[in-house]
Coordinates of C-alpha atoms in Angstrom, one line a residue:
M229 CA -6.6 -96.7 13.7
T230 CA -8.0 -93.9 12.7
K231 CA -6.6 -91.7 10.1
P232 CA -6.1 -87.7 11.5
T233 CA -7.8 -85.3 9.9
S234 CA -5.3 -83.0 8.5
M235 CA -6.8 -79.6 8.9
P236 CA -8.3 -77.7 6.2
A237 CA -5.6 -74.7 4.6
T238 CA -7.3 -71.0 5.3
T239 CA -7.2 -68.7 2.1
A240 CA -7.1 -65.4 2.1
G241 CA -9.3 -65.7 -1.2
P242 CA -9.8 -63.1 -3.8
A243 CA -11.4 -60.0 -1.9
G244 CA -8.5 -60.5 0.7
P245 CA -5.5 -58.3 -1.0
D246 CA -7.5 -56.1 -2.3
V247 CA -10.0 -55.0 0.8
A248 CA -6.1 -55.1 2.6
A249 CA -4.8 -52.7 0.1
E250 CA -8.0 -50.4 0.2
S251 CA -7.5 -49.8 3.7
S252 CA -3.9 -48.9 3.3
R253 CA -4.8 -47.0 1.0
E254 CA -7.6 -44.9 2.5
Q255 CA -4.6 -44.8 5.3
I256 CA -2.2 -43.0 3.0
E257 CA -4.9 -40.5 1.8
A258 CA -5.8 -39.8 5.6
A259 CA -2.2 -39.1 6.0
I260 CA -1.6 -37.2 3.4
A261 CA -4.7 -34.8 3.8
E262 CA -3.7 -34.2 7.5
R263 CA -0.7 -33.6 6.8
R264 CA -1.5 -30.9 4.2
R265 CA -3.7 -29.3 7.3
R266 CA -1.0 -29.8 8.8
R267 CA 1.3 -27.3 7.1
T268 CA -1.9 -25.0 6.0
R269 CA -1.9 -24.3 9.6
R270 CA 1.9 -23.1 9.4
D271 CA 1.7 -21.5 6.8
R272 CA -1.0 -19.2 8.0
R273 CA 0.1 -18.9 11.4
T274 CA 3.4 -17.8 9.6
Y275 CA 1.5 -15.0 7.6
L276 CA -0.2 -13.6 10.3
A277 CA 3.2 -13.3 12.3
V278 CA 5.1 -11.4 9.6
R279 CA 1.6 -9.3 9.1
A280 CA 2.0 -8.6 12.9
G281 CA 5.7 -8.3 12.9
S282 CA 5.7 -5.6 10.1
L283 CA 2.4 -3.9 11.5
V284 CA 4.6 -3.4 15.0
A285 CA 7.6 -1.9 12.9
V286 CA 5.9 0.3 11.0
L287 CA 3.9 1.8 14.4
A288 CA 7.5 1.9 15.9
A289 CA 9.0 3.7 13.6
W290 CA 6.0 6.5 13.6
Q291 CA 6.3 6.5 16.7
W292 CA 10.1 7.1 16.8
Y293 CA 9.7 9.6 13.8
G294 CA 7.0 11.7 15.5
M295 CA 9.2 12.1 18.6
H296 CA 11.6 13.6 16.7
S297 CA 10.2 15.7 14.5
I298 CA 8.2 18.7 14.6
A299 CA 4.6 18.8 15.6
I300 CA 3.8 20.7 12.6
I301 CA 5.3 18.4 10.0
F302 CA 4.7 15.0 11.7
D303 CA 2.9 13.7 14.7
P304 CA 3.4 9.8 16.6
I305 CA 1.2 7.4 16.3
T306 CA -0.1 8.4 20.4
A307 CA -0.8 12.3 19.4
V308 CA -2.6 11.0 16.6
V309 CA -4.9 8.2 18.3
A310 CA -5.5 11.1 20.7
A311 CA -6.6 13.1 17.8
L312 CA -9.1 10.5 16.5
W313 CA -10.2 10.3 20.1
H314 CA -11.2 14.0 20.6
L315 CA -12.4 14.2 16.8
W316 CA -14.8 11.1 17.5
R317 CA -16.2 12.9 21.1
E318 CA -16.3 16.0 19.8
G319 CA -15.4 16.3 16.0
G320 CA -18.3 14.8 15.0
L321 CA -16.1 12.1 13.1
G322 CA -18.9 9.5 13.5
S323 CA -21.6 11.4 11.5
A324 CA -18.9 12.1 8.6
I325 CA -17.9 8.3 8.0
W326 CA -21.3 7.6 7.9
Y327 CA -22.0 10.4 5.2
S328 CA -19.1 9.6 3.4
L329 CA -19.7 6.1 3.5
W330 CA -23.5 6.3 2.5
T331 CA -22.1 8.6 -0.5
F332 CA -19.5 6.5 -1.2
A333 CA -22.0 3.0 -1.0
I334 CA -24.0 4.8 -4.0
G335 CA -21.4 5.9 -6.4
Y336 CA -19.8 2.4 -5.8
L337 CA -22.6 0.2 -6.4
A338 CA -23.8 2.5 -9.5
G339 CA -19.9 2.4 -11.0
L340 CA -19.4 -0.8 -10.3
I341 CA -22.8 -2.2 -11.6
A342 CA -22.4 0.2 -14.7
G343 CA -19.1 -1.0 -15.3
V344 CA -19.7 -4.7 -15.2
V345 CA -22.4 -4.5 -17.7
I346 CA -20.7 -2.5 -20.0
G347 CA -17.3 -4.5 -20.0
M348 CA -19.5 -7.5 -20.3
C349 CA -21.0 -6.0 -24.1
I350 CA -17.8 -5.1 -25.0
G351 CA -15.8 -8.1 -23.9
A352 CA -18.5 -10.6 -25.6
Y353 CA -19.9 -8.1 -29.3
Q354 CA -17.4 -6.7 -31.0
K355 CA -20.5 -4.3 -32.4
A356 CA -20.9 -3.2 -28.8
E357 CA -17.1 -2.3 -28.9
A358 CA -16.7 -0.6 -32.0
A359 CA -19.5 1.3 -30.9
A360 CA -18.2 2.5 -27.8
G361 CA -14.3 1.2 -26.9
L362 CA -12.9 4.5 -28.6
Y363 CA -14.8 7.0 -26.6
L364 CA -14.3 4.8 -23.2
Q365 CA -10.8 4.4 -23.9
A366 CA -10.6 7.8 -24.2
L367 CA -12.4 9.1 -21.1
Y368 CA -10.5 6.6 -19.3
A369 CA -7.2 8.5 -20.3
T370 CA -8.2 11.5 -19.0
P371 CA -7.8 12.6 -15.0
M372 CA -11.2 12.2 -13.5
V373 CA -9.9 15.4 -11.4
A374 CA -10.3 18.1 -14.9
I375 CA -14.1 16.8 -15.3
V376 CA -15.1 17.4 -11.7
P377 CA -15.3 21.7 -12.0
L378 CA -16.9 20.9 -15.0
L379 CA -19.4 18.2 -12.9
S380 CA -19.9 20.7 -10.3
I381 CA -20.8 23.4 -13.5
W382 CA -23.2 21.1 -14.8
L383 CA -25.0 19.8 -11.8
G384 CA -24.3 21.9 -9.1
F385 CA -22.6 21.3 -5.6
G386 CA -25.1 18.7 -4.0
V387 CA -24.8 15.0 -3.0
L388 CA -25.9 13.9 -6.6
T389 CA -22.7 15.4 -7.8
Q390 CA -20.6 13.6 -5.4
E391 CA -22.2 10.1 -6.2
L392 CA -21.4 10.5 -10.0
I393 CA -18.4 11.2 -9.3
I394 CA -17.0 8.2 -7.4
A395 CA -19.2 6.4 -10.2
L396 CA -16.7 7.5 -13.2
F397 CA -13.7 6.5 -10.8
V398 CA -15.0 3.0 -10.4
L399 CA -17.1 2.5 -13.6
F400 CA -13.8 2.4 -15.8
P401 CA -11.4 0.1 -14.1
S402 CA -14.1 -1.8 -13.8
V403 CA -14.9 -1.7 -17.7
V404 CA -11.3 -2.5 -19.0
T405 CA -10.8 -5.3 -16.5
V406 CA -14.7 -7.0 -17.1
S407 CA -14.1 -6.8 -20.9
Y408 CA -10.8 -8.2 -20.8
G409 CA -11.7 -11.2 -19.2
V410 CA -14.2 -11.8 -21.4
R411 CA -12.2 -12.3 -23.9
N412 CA -9.9 -14.5 -22.4
L413 CA -12.6 -17.3 -21.5
D414 CA -11.6 -20.4 -22.4
N415 CA -12.3 -21.1 -25.5
D416 CA -13.5 -25.3 -24.9
L417 CA -16.0 -23.7 -22.4
L418 CA -17.2 -21.5 -25.4
E419 CA -16.9 -24.6 -27.7
V420 CA -19.2 -27.0 -25.0
A421 CA -22.0 -24.0 -25.0
R422 CA -21.7 -23.8 -28.9
S423 CA -22.6 -27.9 -29.0
L424 CA -25.3 -27.8 -26.2
R425 CA -26.9 -24.7 -28.5
M426 CA -27.3 -22.8 -25.5
S427 CA -29.3 -19.8 -25.9
R428 CA -28.1 -16.6 -25.2
L429 CA -29.3 -16.1 -22.1
S430 CA -27.9 -19.4 -20.3
L431 CA -24.7 -18.5 -21.9
W432 CA -24.8 -15.6 -19.8
R433 CA -26.2 -17.1 -16.8
H434 CA -23.8 -20.5 -16.7
V435 CA -20.5 -19.0 -18.8
L436 CA -20.0 -15.8 -19.1
L437 CA -20.9 -14.9 -15.3
P438 CA -18.8 -17.4 -13.8
G439 CA -15.8 -17.2 -15.7
T440 CA -15.7 -13.8 -15.4
V441 CA -16.1 -13.6 -11.5
P442 CA -12.3 -13.2 -11.1
Y443 CA -12.0 -10.0 -13.0
I444 CA -15.5 -8.5 -11.7
A445 CA -13.6 -9.4 -8.2
A446 CA -10.5 -7.3 -9.4
G447 CA -12.8 -4.5 -11.0
A448 CA -14.3 -4.0 -7.8
A449 CA -11.2 -4.0 -5.3
Q450 CA -9.4 -1.8 -7.5
G451 CA -12.6 0.4 -7.8
V452 CA -12.6 0.4 -3.6
A453 CA -9.1 2.5 -4.1
M454 CA -10.4 4.9 -6.8
G455 CA -13.4 5.2 -5.2
L456 CA -12.3 6.3 -1.8
V457 CA -9.3 9.0 -3.7
D458 CA -12.5 10.6 -5.5
M459 CA -14.8 10.3 -2.2
F460 CA -12.1 13.2 -1.1
I461 CA -12.0 15.1 -4.4
A462 CA -15.9 14.9 -4.6
E463 CA -16.1 16.1 -0.5
I464 CA -13.6 18.9 -1.2
F465 CA -14.4 20.0 -4.5
T466 CA -18.1 20.2 -4.4
Q467 CA -19.2 21.1 -1.3
L468 CA -17.2 20.5 1.8
T469 CA -18.3 17.1 4.0
G470 CA -17.8 14.1 5.1
L471 CA -14.2 12.8 5.8
G472 CA -12.8 15.5 3.0
N473 CA -13.9 18.0 5.4
L474 CA -12.7 16.9 8.3
L475 CA -9.3 16.8 5.9
E476 CA -9.7 19.9 4.5
T477 CA -10.4 21.4 7.5
A478 CA -7.5 20.2 9.6
A479 CA -5.3 20.7 6.9
Q480 CA -5.8 24.4 6.4
T481 CA -5.6 24.6 10.1
Y482 CA -2.5 22.7 10.5
H483 CA -3.4 20.4 13.0
T484 CA -1.5 17.8 11.8
A485 CA -2.3 15.2 14.1
E486 CA -6.0 15.3 12.7
A487 CA -5.2 15.3 9.4
L488 CA -3.1 11.7 10.1
A489 CA -5.9 10.9 12.5
V490 CA -8.8 11.4 9.2
V491 CA -5.8 9.5 6.5
L492 CA -5.9 6.9 9.1
V493 CA -9.7 6.2 9.3
I494 CA -9.8 6.2 4.9
M495 CA -6.9 3.8 4.9
T496 CA -9.0 1.3 7.5
L497 CA -12.0 2.0 5.2
G498 CA -9.9 1.0 2.0
V499 CA -8.6 -2.3 4.4
L500 CA -12.2 -3.2 5.5
L501 CA -13.8 -2.9 2.1
R502 CA -11.4 -4.3 0.3
A503 CA -11.7 -7.6 2.4
L504 CA -15.8 -7.1 2.4
I505 CA -15.6 -8.1 -1.4
T506 CA -12.9 -10.7 -0.8
L507 CA -15.7 -12.5 1.3
I508 CA -18.5 -11.8 -0.7
Q509 CA -16.7 -13.4 -3.5
R510 CA -16.0 -16.8 -1.3
K511 CA -19.5 -17.1 -0.7
V512 CA -21.0 -16.2 -4.2
A513 CA -17.8 -17.9 -5.9
P514 CA -16.2 -20.2 -4.0
W515 CA -14.3 -21.7 -7.5
A516 CA -13.0 -18.4 -8.6
K517 CA -9.1 -18.0 -6.7

């Protein structure tokens, strides 16, 4: 009789448990990532719903208060929208927006670039701070409205004066914010740069500028609000042009709906410009939060 042959026992081998553990780990990580995506989408929907609800509530309160108020003091949102359409069709709102935005863009960019350069130098070099810090602090503490008449006397009432006034309003917040950012850079990054014996140009390019991007963005966002306010001041105090002319004319003739329409336009421009700055920051420096 032949002996029955015994089947060889199958063993998992050393690679079997490792493969199973790796597969299980990947499944867990995928589940965690999917849960985070769902949570992010849920939080985003909640955020948008709350914002939309608050906007509806504000507009409803505006409409109710305007309907129960005197027209010369306050107007409902429907009257403001009608005035806005009238200004767009017959009041020259489009050309006024273009003129104001063009003046604002030149003054804003000039002030922001100058503010970033000066702020970086003051924050990085003590000699620069000792030479110019006192004067910048004194000018920053001085109300810019008090300087506007002097600039009008010195430079006239043209577009150049308006752009310079806007640039000054944007300059000082940028200088303060950027210089603070340079002084508060991570010391570990600076130590690594020194150990690698980076040149001054490489230090600025790879350490100082990337490290201060969040502060530059904060100064740019603050400069939008300051620059838009100063745009009206410049247009009213120097020469009646752009949106400042429409606002001043509507206020002087007691057309409250038109005045509120111009204010609504400038508020919308402010929101859009700040959103544009945030988008640029995400594209240029996605690591800066």
